[in-house]
């Protein structure tokens, strides 16, 4: 039984997540997201495999062209190399930018990737096998940051006719592979080439922005469709739950048998159950009324005959037995009538009820203190609530001569604690005192609940409102009766 509920948004989300709609939506969202992620991962893995194969094939052809270009250039006499540099910028369908530099150019390498390693290894392997060159420097650069001729000059700083047409493909910016080979002690052969596929080094991920957007749209679409279906499916179940709650509080109304076949069958069975229970309750009430009516006359006759007996001891014993019998009958009727209260649920001002009890108790000489207020009226059966509170307060004042009532109002519940200064109840008898006709002390003269029905009636009324009554001993002295009532 909750007494300190969590914050309102947290409690609402908890209730929603525990509902059928919430659980199905969570499962659907996780299922669709997982399916999208798994399918994207499988598709990307297949794409990566195909891409690696394609890059490996393209790199092989490009490596042969690079080797041919290097072989052709190194075979020229030194005086002719500068003459043919411009001619080598367009050779064999693959564009090259070739220069002869006096130093190694520092290249700002782009981040490593598996595809980049495939190209690099293929070029190195081909140069080694074809030309025996093992000291080639191979790197990849972004076009906007590519240095040429020397370490101070970038490609974008050169006139367009010097290399833009061979290494820049606007508006794209594909990576450029740069091969630098020392051909003697002073000169470095510098060769740069665009990769055939401008996007071959672009990273792919199952959680890229586009795929996350696609996944989110898929999840949202499925959830919207699921909500439309679930609202139609769960509406009859919600109606059934409310009807069951109302019936538990004494309000019997048949519900419409609509929805799916299973829901209609459940509603039909529930209506039949309501009718059978209501017939039982009506029969029980009529039975007790008949017992009360039928027993009054014979008890009265027996009392008159007992008073006519000559022996005083026998007469007094019979009269006491008849009084006990009359008390048992009245107690049973009281228990039924005060528990089965036929009244509508309306706004109940519990604070006002307790204030009135406080005034009445203080006039009679007992001290009752009420602490706290209700921020909003409670929706319930006013006479039943008054009897429940009255029984609990009467018990506290009878055993403790003084009591303090604490009112705790929350968003979803009302909690009323009634604390007295009496002797308390042994722990092993706390549950037993809620049973009808249970008395812990033999003398209850003058006590309104002297037949041992007060706590039983109070708990039945609280449970009829969906709440509960519990008892607990204080560490030092006294008993605390706690009435918990949920707000519906």
mmCIF file of N, CA and C in Angstrom, residues 131-253:
data_model
loop_
_atom_site.group_PDB
_atom_site.id
_atom_site.type_symbol
_atom_site.label_atom_id
_atom_site.label_comp_id
_atom_site.label_asym_id
_atom_site.label_seq_id
_atom_site.Cartn_x
_atom_site.Cartn_y
_atom_site.Cartn_z
ATOM 1 N N UNK A 131 58.609 -3.019 -60.673
ATOM 2 C CA UNK A 131 59.791 -2.158 -60.803
ATOM 3 C C UNK A 131 60.828 -2.402 -59.706
ATOM 4 N N UNK A 132 60.480 -3.230 -58.723
ATOM 5 C CA UNK A 132 61.438 -3.460 -57.638
ATOM 6 C C UNK A 132 61.551 -2.287 -56.708
ATOM 7 N N UNK A 133 60.584 -1.403 -56.698
ATOM 8 C CA UNK A 133 60.607 -0.202 -55.848
ATOM 9 C C UNK A 133 59.946 -0.544 -54.520
ATOM 10 N N UNK A 134 60.721 -0.427 -53.435
ATOM 11 C CA UNK A 134 60.190 -0.729 -52.117
ATOM 12 C C UNK A 134 60.164 0.493 -51.197
ATOM 13 N N UNK A 135 60.721 1.593 -51.664
ATOM 14 C CA UNK A 135 60.811 2.787 -50.812
ATOM 15 C C UNK A 135 59.830 3.877 -51.219
ATOM 16 N N UNK A 136 58.775 3.529 -51.904
ATOM 17 C CA UNK A 136 57.787 4.523 -52.305
ATOM 18 C C UNK A 136 56.985 4.982 -51.089
ATOM 19 N N UNK A 137 56.738 6.308 -51.032
ATOM 20 C CA UNK A 137 55.918 6.900 -49.973
ATOM 21 C C UNK A 137 54.505 7.084 -50.531
ATOM 22 N N UNK A 138 53.547 6.378 -49.972
ATOM 23 C CA UNK A 138 52.168 6.419 -50.470
ATOM 24 C C UNK A 138 51.286 7.014 -49.374
ATOM 25 N N UNK A 139 50.476 7.997 -49.744
ATOM 26 C CA UNK A 139 49.588 8.657 -48.787
ATOM 27 C C UNK A 139 48.333 9.129 -49.517
ATOM 28 N N UNK A 140 47.328 9.465 -48.741
ATOM 29 C CA UNK A 140 46.073 9.996 -49.278
ATOM 30 C C UNK A 140 45.839 11.367 -48.667
ATOM 31 N N UNK A 141 45.390 12.298 -49.501
ATOM 32 C CA UNK A 141 45.218 13.670 -49.047
ATOM 33 C C UNK A 141 43.886 14.221 -49.521
ATOM 34 N N UNK A 142 43.392 15.167 -48.756
ATOM 35 C CA UNK A 142 42.216 15.917 -49.189
ATOM 36 C C UNK A 142 42.653 16.946 -50.229
ATOM 37 N N UNK A 143 41.914 17.151 -51.331
ATOM 38 C CA UNK A 143 42.351 18.082 -52.389
ATOM 39 C C UNK A 143 42.620 19.493 -51.880
ATOM 40 N N UNK A 144 41.816 19.939 -50.930
ATOM 41 C CA UNK A 144 42.006 21.309 -50.448
ATOM 42 C C UNK A 144 43.259 21.465 -49.605
ATOM 43 N N UNK A 145 43.850 20.354 -49.167
ATOM 44 C CA UNK A 145 45.028 20.404 -48.309
ATOM 45 C C UNK A 145 46.231 19.731 -48.951
ATOM 46 N N UNK A 146 46.164 19.498 -50.263
ATOM 47 C CA UNK A 146 47.241 18.801 -50.959
ATOM 48 C C UNK A 146 48.390 19.771 -51.281
ATOM 49 N N UNK A 147 49.610 19.433 -50.818
ATOM 50 C CA UNK A 147 50.793 20.239 -51.128
ATOM 51 C C UNK A 147 51.494 19.643 -52.345
ATOM 52 N N UNK A 148 51.921 20.514 -53.231
ATOM 53 C CA UNK A 148 52.640 20.112 -54.448
ATOM 54 C C UNK A 148 53.867 20.998 -54.607
ATOM 55 N N UNK A 149 54.836 20.544 -55.415
ATOM 56 C CA UNK A 149 56.062 21.292 -55.761
ATOM 57 C C UNK A 149 56.968 21.466 -54.549
ATOM 58 N N UNK A 150 56.421 22.044 -53.430
ATOM 59 C CA UNK A 150 57.197 22.176 -52.201
ATOM 60 C C UNK A 150 56.217 22.167 -51.024
ATOM 61 N N UNK A 151 56.758 22.258 -49.843
ATOM 62 C CA UNK A 151 55.927 22.142 -48.652
ATOM 63 C C UNK A 151 55.168 23.418 -48.316
ATOM 64 N N UNK A 152 55.324 24.455 -49.130
ATOM 65 C CA UNK A 152 54.588 25.691 -48.904
ATOM 66 C C UNK A 152 53.473 25.905 -49.931
ATOM 67 N N UNK A 153 53.503 25.193 -51.006
ATOM 68 C CA UNK A 153 52.539 25.413 -52.087
ATOM 69 C C UNK A 153 51.485 24.323 -52.081
ATOM 70 N N UNK A 154 50.224 24.772 -52.123
ATOM 71 C CA UNK A 154 49.120 23.819 -52.187
ATOM 72 C C UNK A 154 48.552 23.796 -53.593
ATOM 73 N N UNK A 155 47.815 22.731 -53.869
ATOM 74 C CA UNK A 155 47.231 22.574 -55.196
ATOM 75 C C UNK A 155 46.295 23.734 -55.514
ATOM 76 N N UNK A 156 45.520 24.161 -54.525
ATOM 77 C CA UNK A 156 44.544 25.231 -54.778
ATOM 78 C C UNK A 156 45.221 26.565 -55.017
ATOM 79 N N UNK A 157 46.537 26.676 -54.681
ATOM 80 C CA UNK A 157 47.255 27.927 -54.911
ATOM 81 C C UNK A 157 47.786 28.033 -56.330
ATOM 82 N N UNK A 158 47.848 26.941 -57.068
ATOM 83 C CA UNK A 158 48.377 26.941 -58.425
ATOM 84 C C UNK A 158 47.347 27.463 -59.416
ATOM 85 N N UNK A 159 47.782 27.950 -60.545
ATOM 86 C CA UNK A 159 46.838 28.308 -61.607
ATOM 87 C C UNK A 159 46.046 27.070 -62.047
ATOM 88 N N UNK A 160 44.825 27.308 -62.498
ATOM 89 C CA UNK A 160 43.957 26.177 -62.826
ATOM 90 C C UNK A 160 44.561 25.285 -63.906
ATOM 91 N N UNK A 161 45.243 25.851 -64.852
ATOM 92 C CA UNK A 161 45.777 25.048 -65.954
ATOM 93 C C UNK A 161 46.912 24.150 -65.507
ATOM 94 N N UNK A 162 47.457 24.332 -64.308
ATOM 95 C CA UNK A 162 48.592 23.545 -63.852
ATOM 96 C C UNK A 162 48.190 22.220 -63.197
ATOM 97 N N UNK A 163 46.956 22.083 -62.826
ATOM 98 C CA UNK A 163 46.623 20.810 -62.185
ATOM 99 C C UNK A 163 45.201 20.703 -61.692
ATOM 100 N N UNK A 164 44.466 21.826 -61.738
ATOM 101 C CA UNK A 164 43.092 21.752 -61.238
ATOM 102 C C UNK A 164 42.254 20.802 -62.075
ATOM 103 N N UNK A 165 42.465 20.823 -63.388
ATOM 104 C CA UNK A 165 41.631 20.000 -64.269
ATOM 105 C C UNK A 165 41.902 18.516 -64.086
ATOM 106 N N UNK A 166 43.069 18.174 -63.524
ATOM 107 C CA UNK A 166 43.402 16.756 -63.374
ATOM 108 C C UNK A 166 43.123 16.219 -61.970
ATOM 109 N N UNK A 167 43.076 17.083 -60.971
ATOM 110 C CA UNK A 167 42.939 16.609 -59.592
ATOM 111 C C UNK A 167 41.716 17.161 -58.862
ATOM 112 N N UNK A 168 40.968 18.047 -59.462
ATOM 113 C CA UNK A 168 39.795 18.613 -58.808
ATOM 114 C C UNK A 168 38.558 18.301 -59.633
ATOM 115 N N UNK A 169 37.563 17.729 -58.972
ATOM 116 C CA UNK A 169 36.292 17.428 -59.638
ATOM 117 C C UNK A 169 35.204 18.129 -58.833
ATOM 118 N N UNK A 170 34.914 19.355 -59.214
ATOM 119 C CA UNK A 170 33.913 20.121 -58.475
ATOM 120 C C UNK A 170 32.523 19.656 -58.869
ATOM 121 N N UNK A 171 31.545 19.678 -57.936
ATOM 122 C CA UNK A 171 31.656 20.133 -56.535
ATOM 123 C C UNK A 171 32.144 19.040 -55.591
ATOM 124 N N UNK A 172 32.500 17.854 -56.124
ATOM 125 C CA UNK A 172 32.968 16.768 -55.276
ATOM 126 C C UNK A 172 34.399 17.007 -54.837
ATOM 127 N N UNK A 173 34.786 16.390 -53.752
ATOM 128 C CA UNK A 173 36.169 16.477 -53.268
ATOM 129 C C UNK A 173 36.671 15.078 -52.936
ATOM 130 N N UNK A 174 36.874 14.248 -53.982
ATOM 131 C CA UNK A 174 37.354 12.881 -53.724
ATOM 132 C C UNK A 174 38.788 12.910 -53.218
ATOM 133 N N UNK A 175 39.185 11.892 -52.486
ATOM 134 C CA UNK A 175 40.566 11.853 -51.992
ATOM 135 C C UNK A 175 41.555 11.635 -53.134
ATOM 136 N N UNK A 176 42.765 12.058 -52.904
ATOM 137 C CA UNK A 176 43.837 11.957 -53.906
ATOM 138 C C UNK A 176 44.938 11.071 -53.348
ATOM 139 N N UNK A 177 45.381 10.094 -54.162
ATOM 140 C CA UNK A 177 46.493 9.254 -53.761
ATOM 141 C C UNK A 177 47.784 9.883 -54.256
ATOM 142 N N UNK A 178 48.758 9.964 -53.369
ATOM 143 C CA UNK A 178 50.041 10.593 -53.690
ATOM 144 C C UNK A 178 51.142 9.555 -53.510
ATOM 145 N N UNK A 179 51.964 9.366 -54.613
ATOM 146 C CA UNK A 179 53.105 8.442 -54.568
ATOM 147 C C UNK A 179 54.367 9.264 -54.763
ATOM 148 N N UNK A 180 55.299 9.202 -53.816
ATOM 149 C CA UNK A 180 56.575 9.903 -53.924
ATOM 150 C C UNK A 180 57.710 8.860 -53.885
ATOM 151 N N UNK A 181 58.558 8.941 -54.943
ATOM 152 C CA UNK A 181 59.636 7.958 -55.075
ATOM 153 C C UNK A 181 60.958 8.703 -55.260
ATOM 154 N N UNK A 182 61.949 8.430 -54.401
ATOM 155 C CA UNK A 182 63.269 9.066 -54.619
ATOM 156 C C UNK A 182 63.975 8.382 -55.801
ATOM 157 N N UNK A 183 64.281 9.187 -56.856
ATOM 158 C CA UNK A 183 64.917 8.584 -58.044
ATOM 159 C C UNK A 183 66.427 8.805 -58.044
ATOM 160 N N UNK A 184 66.909 9.716 -57.200
ATOM 161 C CA UNK A 184 68.352 9.883 -56.982
ATOM 162 C C UNK A 184 68.528 10.607 -55.651
ATOM 163 N N UNK A 185 69.732 11.083 -55.425
ATOM 164 C CA UNK A 185 70.005 11.718 -54.141
ATOM 165 C C UNK A 185 69.319 13.069 -53.988
ATOM 166 N N UNK A 186 68.893 13.684 -55.090
ATOM 167 C CA UNK A 186 68.364 15.049 -55.024
ATOM 168 C C UNK A 186 66.885 15.135 -55.429
ATOM 169 N N UNK A 187 66.424 14.273 -56.271
ATOM 170 C CA UNK A 187 65.104 14.428 -56.857
ATOM 171 C C UNK A 187 64.115 13.369 -56.336
ATOM 172 N N UNK A 188 62.872 13.848 -56.203
ATOM 173 C CA UNK A 188 61.742 12.997 -55.828
ATOM 174 C C UNK A 188 60.703 13.065 -56.935
ATOM 175 N N UNK A 189 60.304 11.883 -57.400
ATOM 176 C CA UNK A 189 59.230 11.822 -58.376
ATOM 177 C C UNK A 189 57.904 11.883 -57.601
ATOM 178 N N UNK A 190 57.113 12.885 -57.934
ATOM 179 C CA UNK A 190 55.842 13.143 -57.237
ATOM 180 C C UNK A 190 54.703 12.852 -58.199
ATOM 181 N N UNK A 191 53.834 11.891 -57.850
ATOM 182 C CA UNK A 191 52.730 11.521 -58.726
ATOM 183 C C UNK A 191 51.455 11.492 -57.891
ATOM 184 N N UNK A 192 50.451 12.254 -58.333
ATOM 185 C CA UNK A 192 49.162 12.319 -57.646
ATOM 186 C C UNK A 192 48.054 11.951 -58.620
ATOM 187 N N UNK A 193 47.050 11.244 -58.107
ATOM 188 C CA UNK A 193 45.965 10.785 -58.971
ATOM 189 C C UNK A 193 44.659 10.750 -58.192
ATOM 190 N N UNK A 194 43.577 11.123 -58.861
ATOM 191 C CA UNK A 194 42.246 10.966 -58.291
ATOM 192 C C UNK A 194 41.882 9.490 -58.227
ATOM 193 N N UNK A 195 41.165 9.121 -57.174
ATOM 194 C CA UNK A 195 40.646 7.769 -57.117
ATOM 195 C C UNK A 195 39.473 7.648 -58.095
ATOM 196 N N UNK A 196 39.316 6.514 -58.758
ATOM 197 C CA UNK A 196 38.231 6.367 -59.739
ATOM 198 C C UNK A 196 36.843 6.594 -59.130
ATOM 199 N N UNK A 197 36.623 6.132 -57.891
ATOM 200 C CA UNK A 197 35.329 6.316 -57.224
ATOM 201 C C UNK A 197 35.474 7.418 -56.185
ATOM 202 N N UNK A 198 34.787 8.541 -56.364
ATOM 203 C CA UNK A 198 34.961 9.654 -55.430
ATOM 204 C C UNK A 198 34.537 9.318 -54.004
ATOM 205 N N UNK A 199 33.700 8.312 -53.829
ATOM 206 C CA UNK A 199 33.156 8.032 -52.506
ATOM 207 C C UNK A 199 33.737 6.769 -51.878
ATOM 208 N N UNK A 200 34.817 6.240 -52.452
ATOM 209 C CA UNK A 200 35.244 4.918 -52.022
ATOM 210 C C UNK A 200 35.766 4.912 -50.587
ATOM 211 N N UNK A 201 36.206 6.057 -50.085
ATOM 212 C CA UNK A 201 36.695 6.103 -48.716
ATOM 213 C C UNK A 201 35.669 6.638 -47.736
ATOM 214 N N UNK A 202 34.456 6.925 -48.210
ATOM 215 C CA UNK A 202 33.421 7.409 -47.299
ATOM 216 C C UNK A 202 33.043 6.293 -46.331
ATOM 217 N N UNK A 203 33.045 6.610 -45.035
ATOM 218 C CA UNK A 203 32.681 5.609 -44.042
ATOM 219 C C UNK A 203 31.194 5.308 -44.063
ATOM 220 N N UNK A 204 30.846 4.075 -43.823
ATOM 221 C CA UNK A 204 29.440 3.672 -43.743
ATOM 222 C C UNK A 204 29.182 3.114 -42.358
ATOM 223 N N UNK A 205 28.018 3.400 -41.832
ATOM 224 C CA UNK A 205 27.657 2.958 -40.495
ATOM 225 C C UNK A 205 26.180 2.643 -40.455
ATOM 226 N N UNK A 206 25.843 1.623 -39.661
ATOM 227 C CA UNK A 206 24.431 1.272 -39.496
ATOM 228 C C UNK A 206 23.674 2.349 -38.731
ATOM 229 N N UNK A 207 24.382 3.276 -38.076
ATOM 230 C CA UNK A 207 23.741 4.338 -37.311
ATOM 231 C C UNK A 207 24.084 5.705 -37.868
ATOM 232 N N UNK A 208 24.218 5.803 -39.167
ATOM 233 C CA UNK A 208 24.454 7.105 -39.772
ATOM 234 C C UNK A 208 23.199 7.967 -39.640
ATOM 235 N N UNK A 209 23.355 9.259 -39.928
ATOM 236 C CA UNK A 209 22.238 10.179 -39.780
ATOM 237 C C UNK A 209 21.036 9.795 -40.621
ATOM 238 N N UNK A 210 21.285 9.467 -41.889
ATOM 239 C CA UNK A 210 20.177 9.097 -42.772
ATOM 240 C C UNK A 210 19.495 7.823 -42.301
ATOM 241 N N UNK A 211 20.287 6.862 -41.877
ATOM 242 C CA UNK A 211 19.685 5.607 -41.441
ATOM 243 C C UNK A 211 18.948 5.777 -40.115
ATOM 244 N N UNK A 212 19.475 6.621 -39.219
ATOM 245 C CA UNK A 212 18.751 6.905 -37.984
ATOM 246 C C UNK A 212 17.426 7.582 -38.272
ATOM 247 N N UNK A 213 17.420 8.502 -39.231
ATOM 248 C CA UNK A 213 16.166 9.163 -39.603
ATOM 249 C C UNK A 213 15.184 8.161 -40.189
ATOM 250 N N UNK A 214 15.693 7.296 -41.072
ATOM 251 C CA UNK A 214 14.830 6.272 -41.667
ATOM 252 C C UNK A 214 14.294 5.324 -40.597
ATOM 253 N N UNK A 215 15.161 4.950 -39.665
ATOM 254 C CA UNK A 215 14.730 4.063 -38.588
ATOM 255 C C UNK A 215 13.665 4.737 -37.724
ATOM 256 N N UNK A 216 13.893 6.016 -37.399
ATOM 257 C CA UNK A 216 12.928 6.744 -36.576
ATOM 258 C C UNK A 216 11.584 6.870 -37.277
ATOM 259 N N UNK A 217 11.596 7.164 -38.575
ATOM 260 C CA UNK A 217 10.344 7.281 -39.316
ATOM 261 C C UNK A 217 9.623 5.946 -39.375
ATOM 262 N N UNK A 218 10.367 4.855 -39.524
ATOM 263 C CA UNK A 218 9.743 3.531 -39.538
ATOM 264 C C UNK A 218 9.096 3.224 -38.198
ATOM 265 N N UNK A 219 9.824 3.512 -37.116
ATOM 266 C CA UNK A 219 9.289 3.247 -35.782
ATOM 267 C C UNK A 219 8.047 4.094 -35.527
ATOM 268 N N UNK A 220 8.111 5.380 -35.893
ATOM 269 C CA UNK A 220 6.965 6.274 -35.664
ATOM 270 C C UNK A 220 5.759 5.804 -36.464
ATOM 271 N N UNK A 221 5.969 5.419 -37.715
ATOM 272 C CA UNK A 221 4.857 4.959 -38.547
ATOM 273 C C UNK A 221 4.214 3.706 -37.953
ATOM 274 N N UNK A 222 5.052 2.752 -37.553
ATOM 275 C CA UNK A 222 4.516 1.524 -36.960
ATOM 276 C C UNK A 222 3.787 1.825 -35.654
ATOM 277 N N UNK A 223 4.350 2.718 -34.830
ATOM 278 C CA UNK A 223 3.707 3.034 -33.557
ATOM 279 C C UNK A 223 2.371 3.735 -33.763
ATOM 280 N N UNK A 224 2.295 4.635 -34.732
ATOM 281 C CA UNK A 224 1.023 5.314 -34.993
ATOM 282 C C UNK A 224 -0.045 4.314 -35.415
ATOM 283 N N UNK A 225 0.313 3.419 -36.322
ATOM 284 C CA UNK A 225 -0.651 2.389 -36.740
ATOM 285 C C UNK A 225 -1.008 1.481 -35.566
ATOM 286 N N UNK A 226 0.000 1.149 -34.746
ATOM 287 C CA UNK A 226 -0.268 0.290 -33.595
ATOM 288 C C UNK A 226 -1.187 0.968 -32.596
ATOM 289 N N UNK A 227 -0.973 2.276 -32.375
ATOM 290 C CA UNK A 227 -1.833 3.011 -31.437
ATOM 291 C C UNK A 227 -3.279 2.988 -31.909
ATOM 292 N N UNK A 228 -3.489 3.207 -33.213
ATOM 293 C CA UNK A 228 -4.856 3.198 -33.734
ATOM 294 C C UNK A 228 -5.525 1.848 -33.499
ATOM 295 N N UNK A 229 -4.768 0.778 -33.705
ATOM 296 C CA UNK A 229 -5.335 -0.558 -33.497
ATOM 297 C C UNK A 229 -5.531 -0.836 -32.008
ATOM 298 N N UNK A 230 -4.531 -0.472 -31.193
ATOM 299 C CA UNK A 230 -4.618 -0.769 -29.767
ATOM 300 C C UNK A 230 -5.743 0.005 -29.090
ATOM 301 N N UNK A 231 -5.983 1.228 -29.524
ATOM 302 C CA UNK A 231 -7.081 1.986 -28.930
ATOM 303 C C UNK A 231 -8.406 1.275 -29.136
ATOM 304 N N UNK A 232 -8.570 0.701 -30.316
ATOM 305 C CA UNK A 232 -9.796 -0.036 -30.589
ATOM 306 C C UNK A 232 -9.858 -1.331 -29.778
ATOM 307 N N UNK A 233 -8.689 -1.968 -29.596
ATOM 308 C CA UNK A 233 -8.660 -3.248 -28.887
ATOM 309 C C UNK A 233 -8.774 -3.053 -27.375
ATOM 310 N N UNK A 234 -8.074 -2.044 -26.837
ATOM 311 C CA UNK A 234 -8.002 -1.891 -25.379
ATOM 312 C C UNK A 234 -9.142 -1.083 -24.788
ATOM 313 N N UNK A 235 -9.881 -0.335 -25.604
ATOM 314 C CA UNK A 235 -10.983 0.452 -25.062
ATOM 315 C C UNK A 235 -11.995 -0.428 -24.326
ATOM 316 N N UNK A 236 -12.426 -1.569 -24.916
ATOM 317 C CA UNK A 236 -13.341 -2.442 -24.153
ATOM 318 C C UNK A 236 -12.711 -3.007 -22.892
ATOM 319 N N UNK A 237 -11.386 -3.255 -22.923
ATOM 320 C CA UNK A 237 -10.721 -3.764 -21.719
ATOM 321 C C UNK A 237 -10.698 -2.702 -20.625
ATOM 322 N N UNK A 238 -10.470 -1.437 -21.014
ATOM 323 C CA UNK A 238 -10.496 -0.356 -20.025
ATOM 324 C C UNK A 238 -11.899 -0.204 -19.438
ATOM 325 N N UNK A 239 -12.912 -0.322 -20.292
ATOM 326 C CA UNK A 239 -14.293 -0.264 -19.809
ATOM 327 C C UNK A 239 -14.574 -1.404 -18.838
ATOM 328 N N UNK A 240 -14.068 -2.592 -19.166
ATOM 329 C CA UNK A 240 -14.239 -3.748 -18.290
ATOM 330 C C UNK A 240 -13.559 -3.521 -16.947
ATOM 331 N N UNK A 241 -12.352 -2.939 -16.963
ATOM 332 C CA UNK A 241 -11.627 -2.675 -15.712
ATOM 333 C C UNK A 241 -12.385 -1.675 -14.846
ATOM 334 N N UNK A 242 -12.912 -0.597 -15.476
ATOM 335 C CA UNK A 242 -13.675 0.393 -14.705
ATOM 336 C C UNK A 242 -14.949 -0.215 -14.139
ATOM 337 N N UNK A 243 -15.602 -1.067 -14.940
ATOM 338 C CA UNK A 243 -16.827 -1.706 -14.453
ATOM 339 C C UNK A 243 -16.520 -2.623 -13.279
ATOM 340 N N UNK A 244 -15.410 -3.362 -13.342
ATOM 341 C CA UNK A 244 -15.028 -4.236 -12.232
ATOM 342 C C UNK A 244 -14.733 -3.424 -10.974
ATOM 343 N N UNK A 245 -14.073 -2.268 -11.154
ATOM 344 C CA UNK A 245 -13.781 -1.422 -10.003
ATOM 345 C C UNK A 245 -15.061 -0.858 -9.404
ATOM 346 N N UNK A 246 -15.987 -0.398 -10.265
ATOM 347 C CA UNK A 246 -17.256 0.123 -9.757
ATOM 348 C C UNK A 246 -18.054 -0.966 -9.040
ATOM 349 N N UNK A 247 -18.044 -2.174 -9.614
ATOM 350 C CA UNK A 247 -18.792 -3.263 -9.000
ATOM 351 C C UNK A 247 -18.215 -3.613 -7.634
ATOM 352 N N UNK A 248 -16.869 -3.553 -7.529
ATOM 353 C CA UNK A 248 -16.252 -3.805 -6.230
ATOM 354 C C UNK A 248 -16.622 -2.762 -5.200
ATOM 355 N N UNK A 249 -17.028 -1.580 -5.662
ATOM 356 C CA UNK A 249 -17.439 -0.506 -4.759
ATOM 357 C C UNK A 249 -18.956 -0.445 -4.589
ATOM 358 N N UNK A 250 -19.654 -1.467 -5.095
ATOM 359 C CA UNK A 250 -21.091 -1.559 -4.879
ATOM 360 C C UNK A 250 -21.953 -0.959 -5.956
ATOM 361 N N UNK A 251 -21.371 -0.537 -7.064
ATOM 362 C CA UNK A 251 -22.138 0.067 -8.155
ATOM 363 C C UNK A 251 -22.218 -0.948 -9.304
ATOM 364 N N UNK A 252 -23.370 -1.574 -9.430
ATOM 365 C CA UNK A 252 -23.531 -2.620 -10.442
ATOM 366 C C UNK A 252 -24.188 -2.056 -11.684
ATOM 367 N N UNK A 253 -23.468 -2.143 -12.811
ATOM 368 C CA UNK A 253 -24.000 -1.724 -14.103
ATOM 369 C C UNK A 253 -23.470 -2.676 -15.164
#
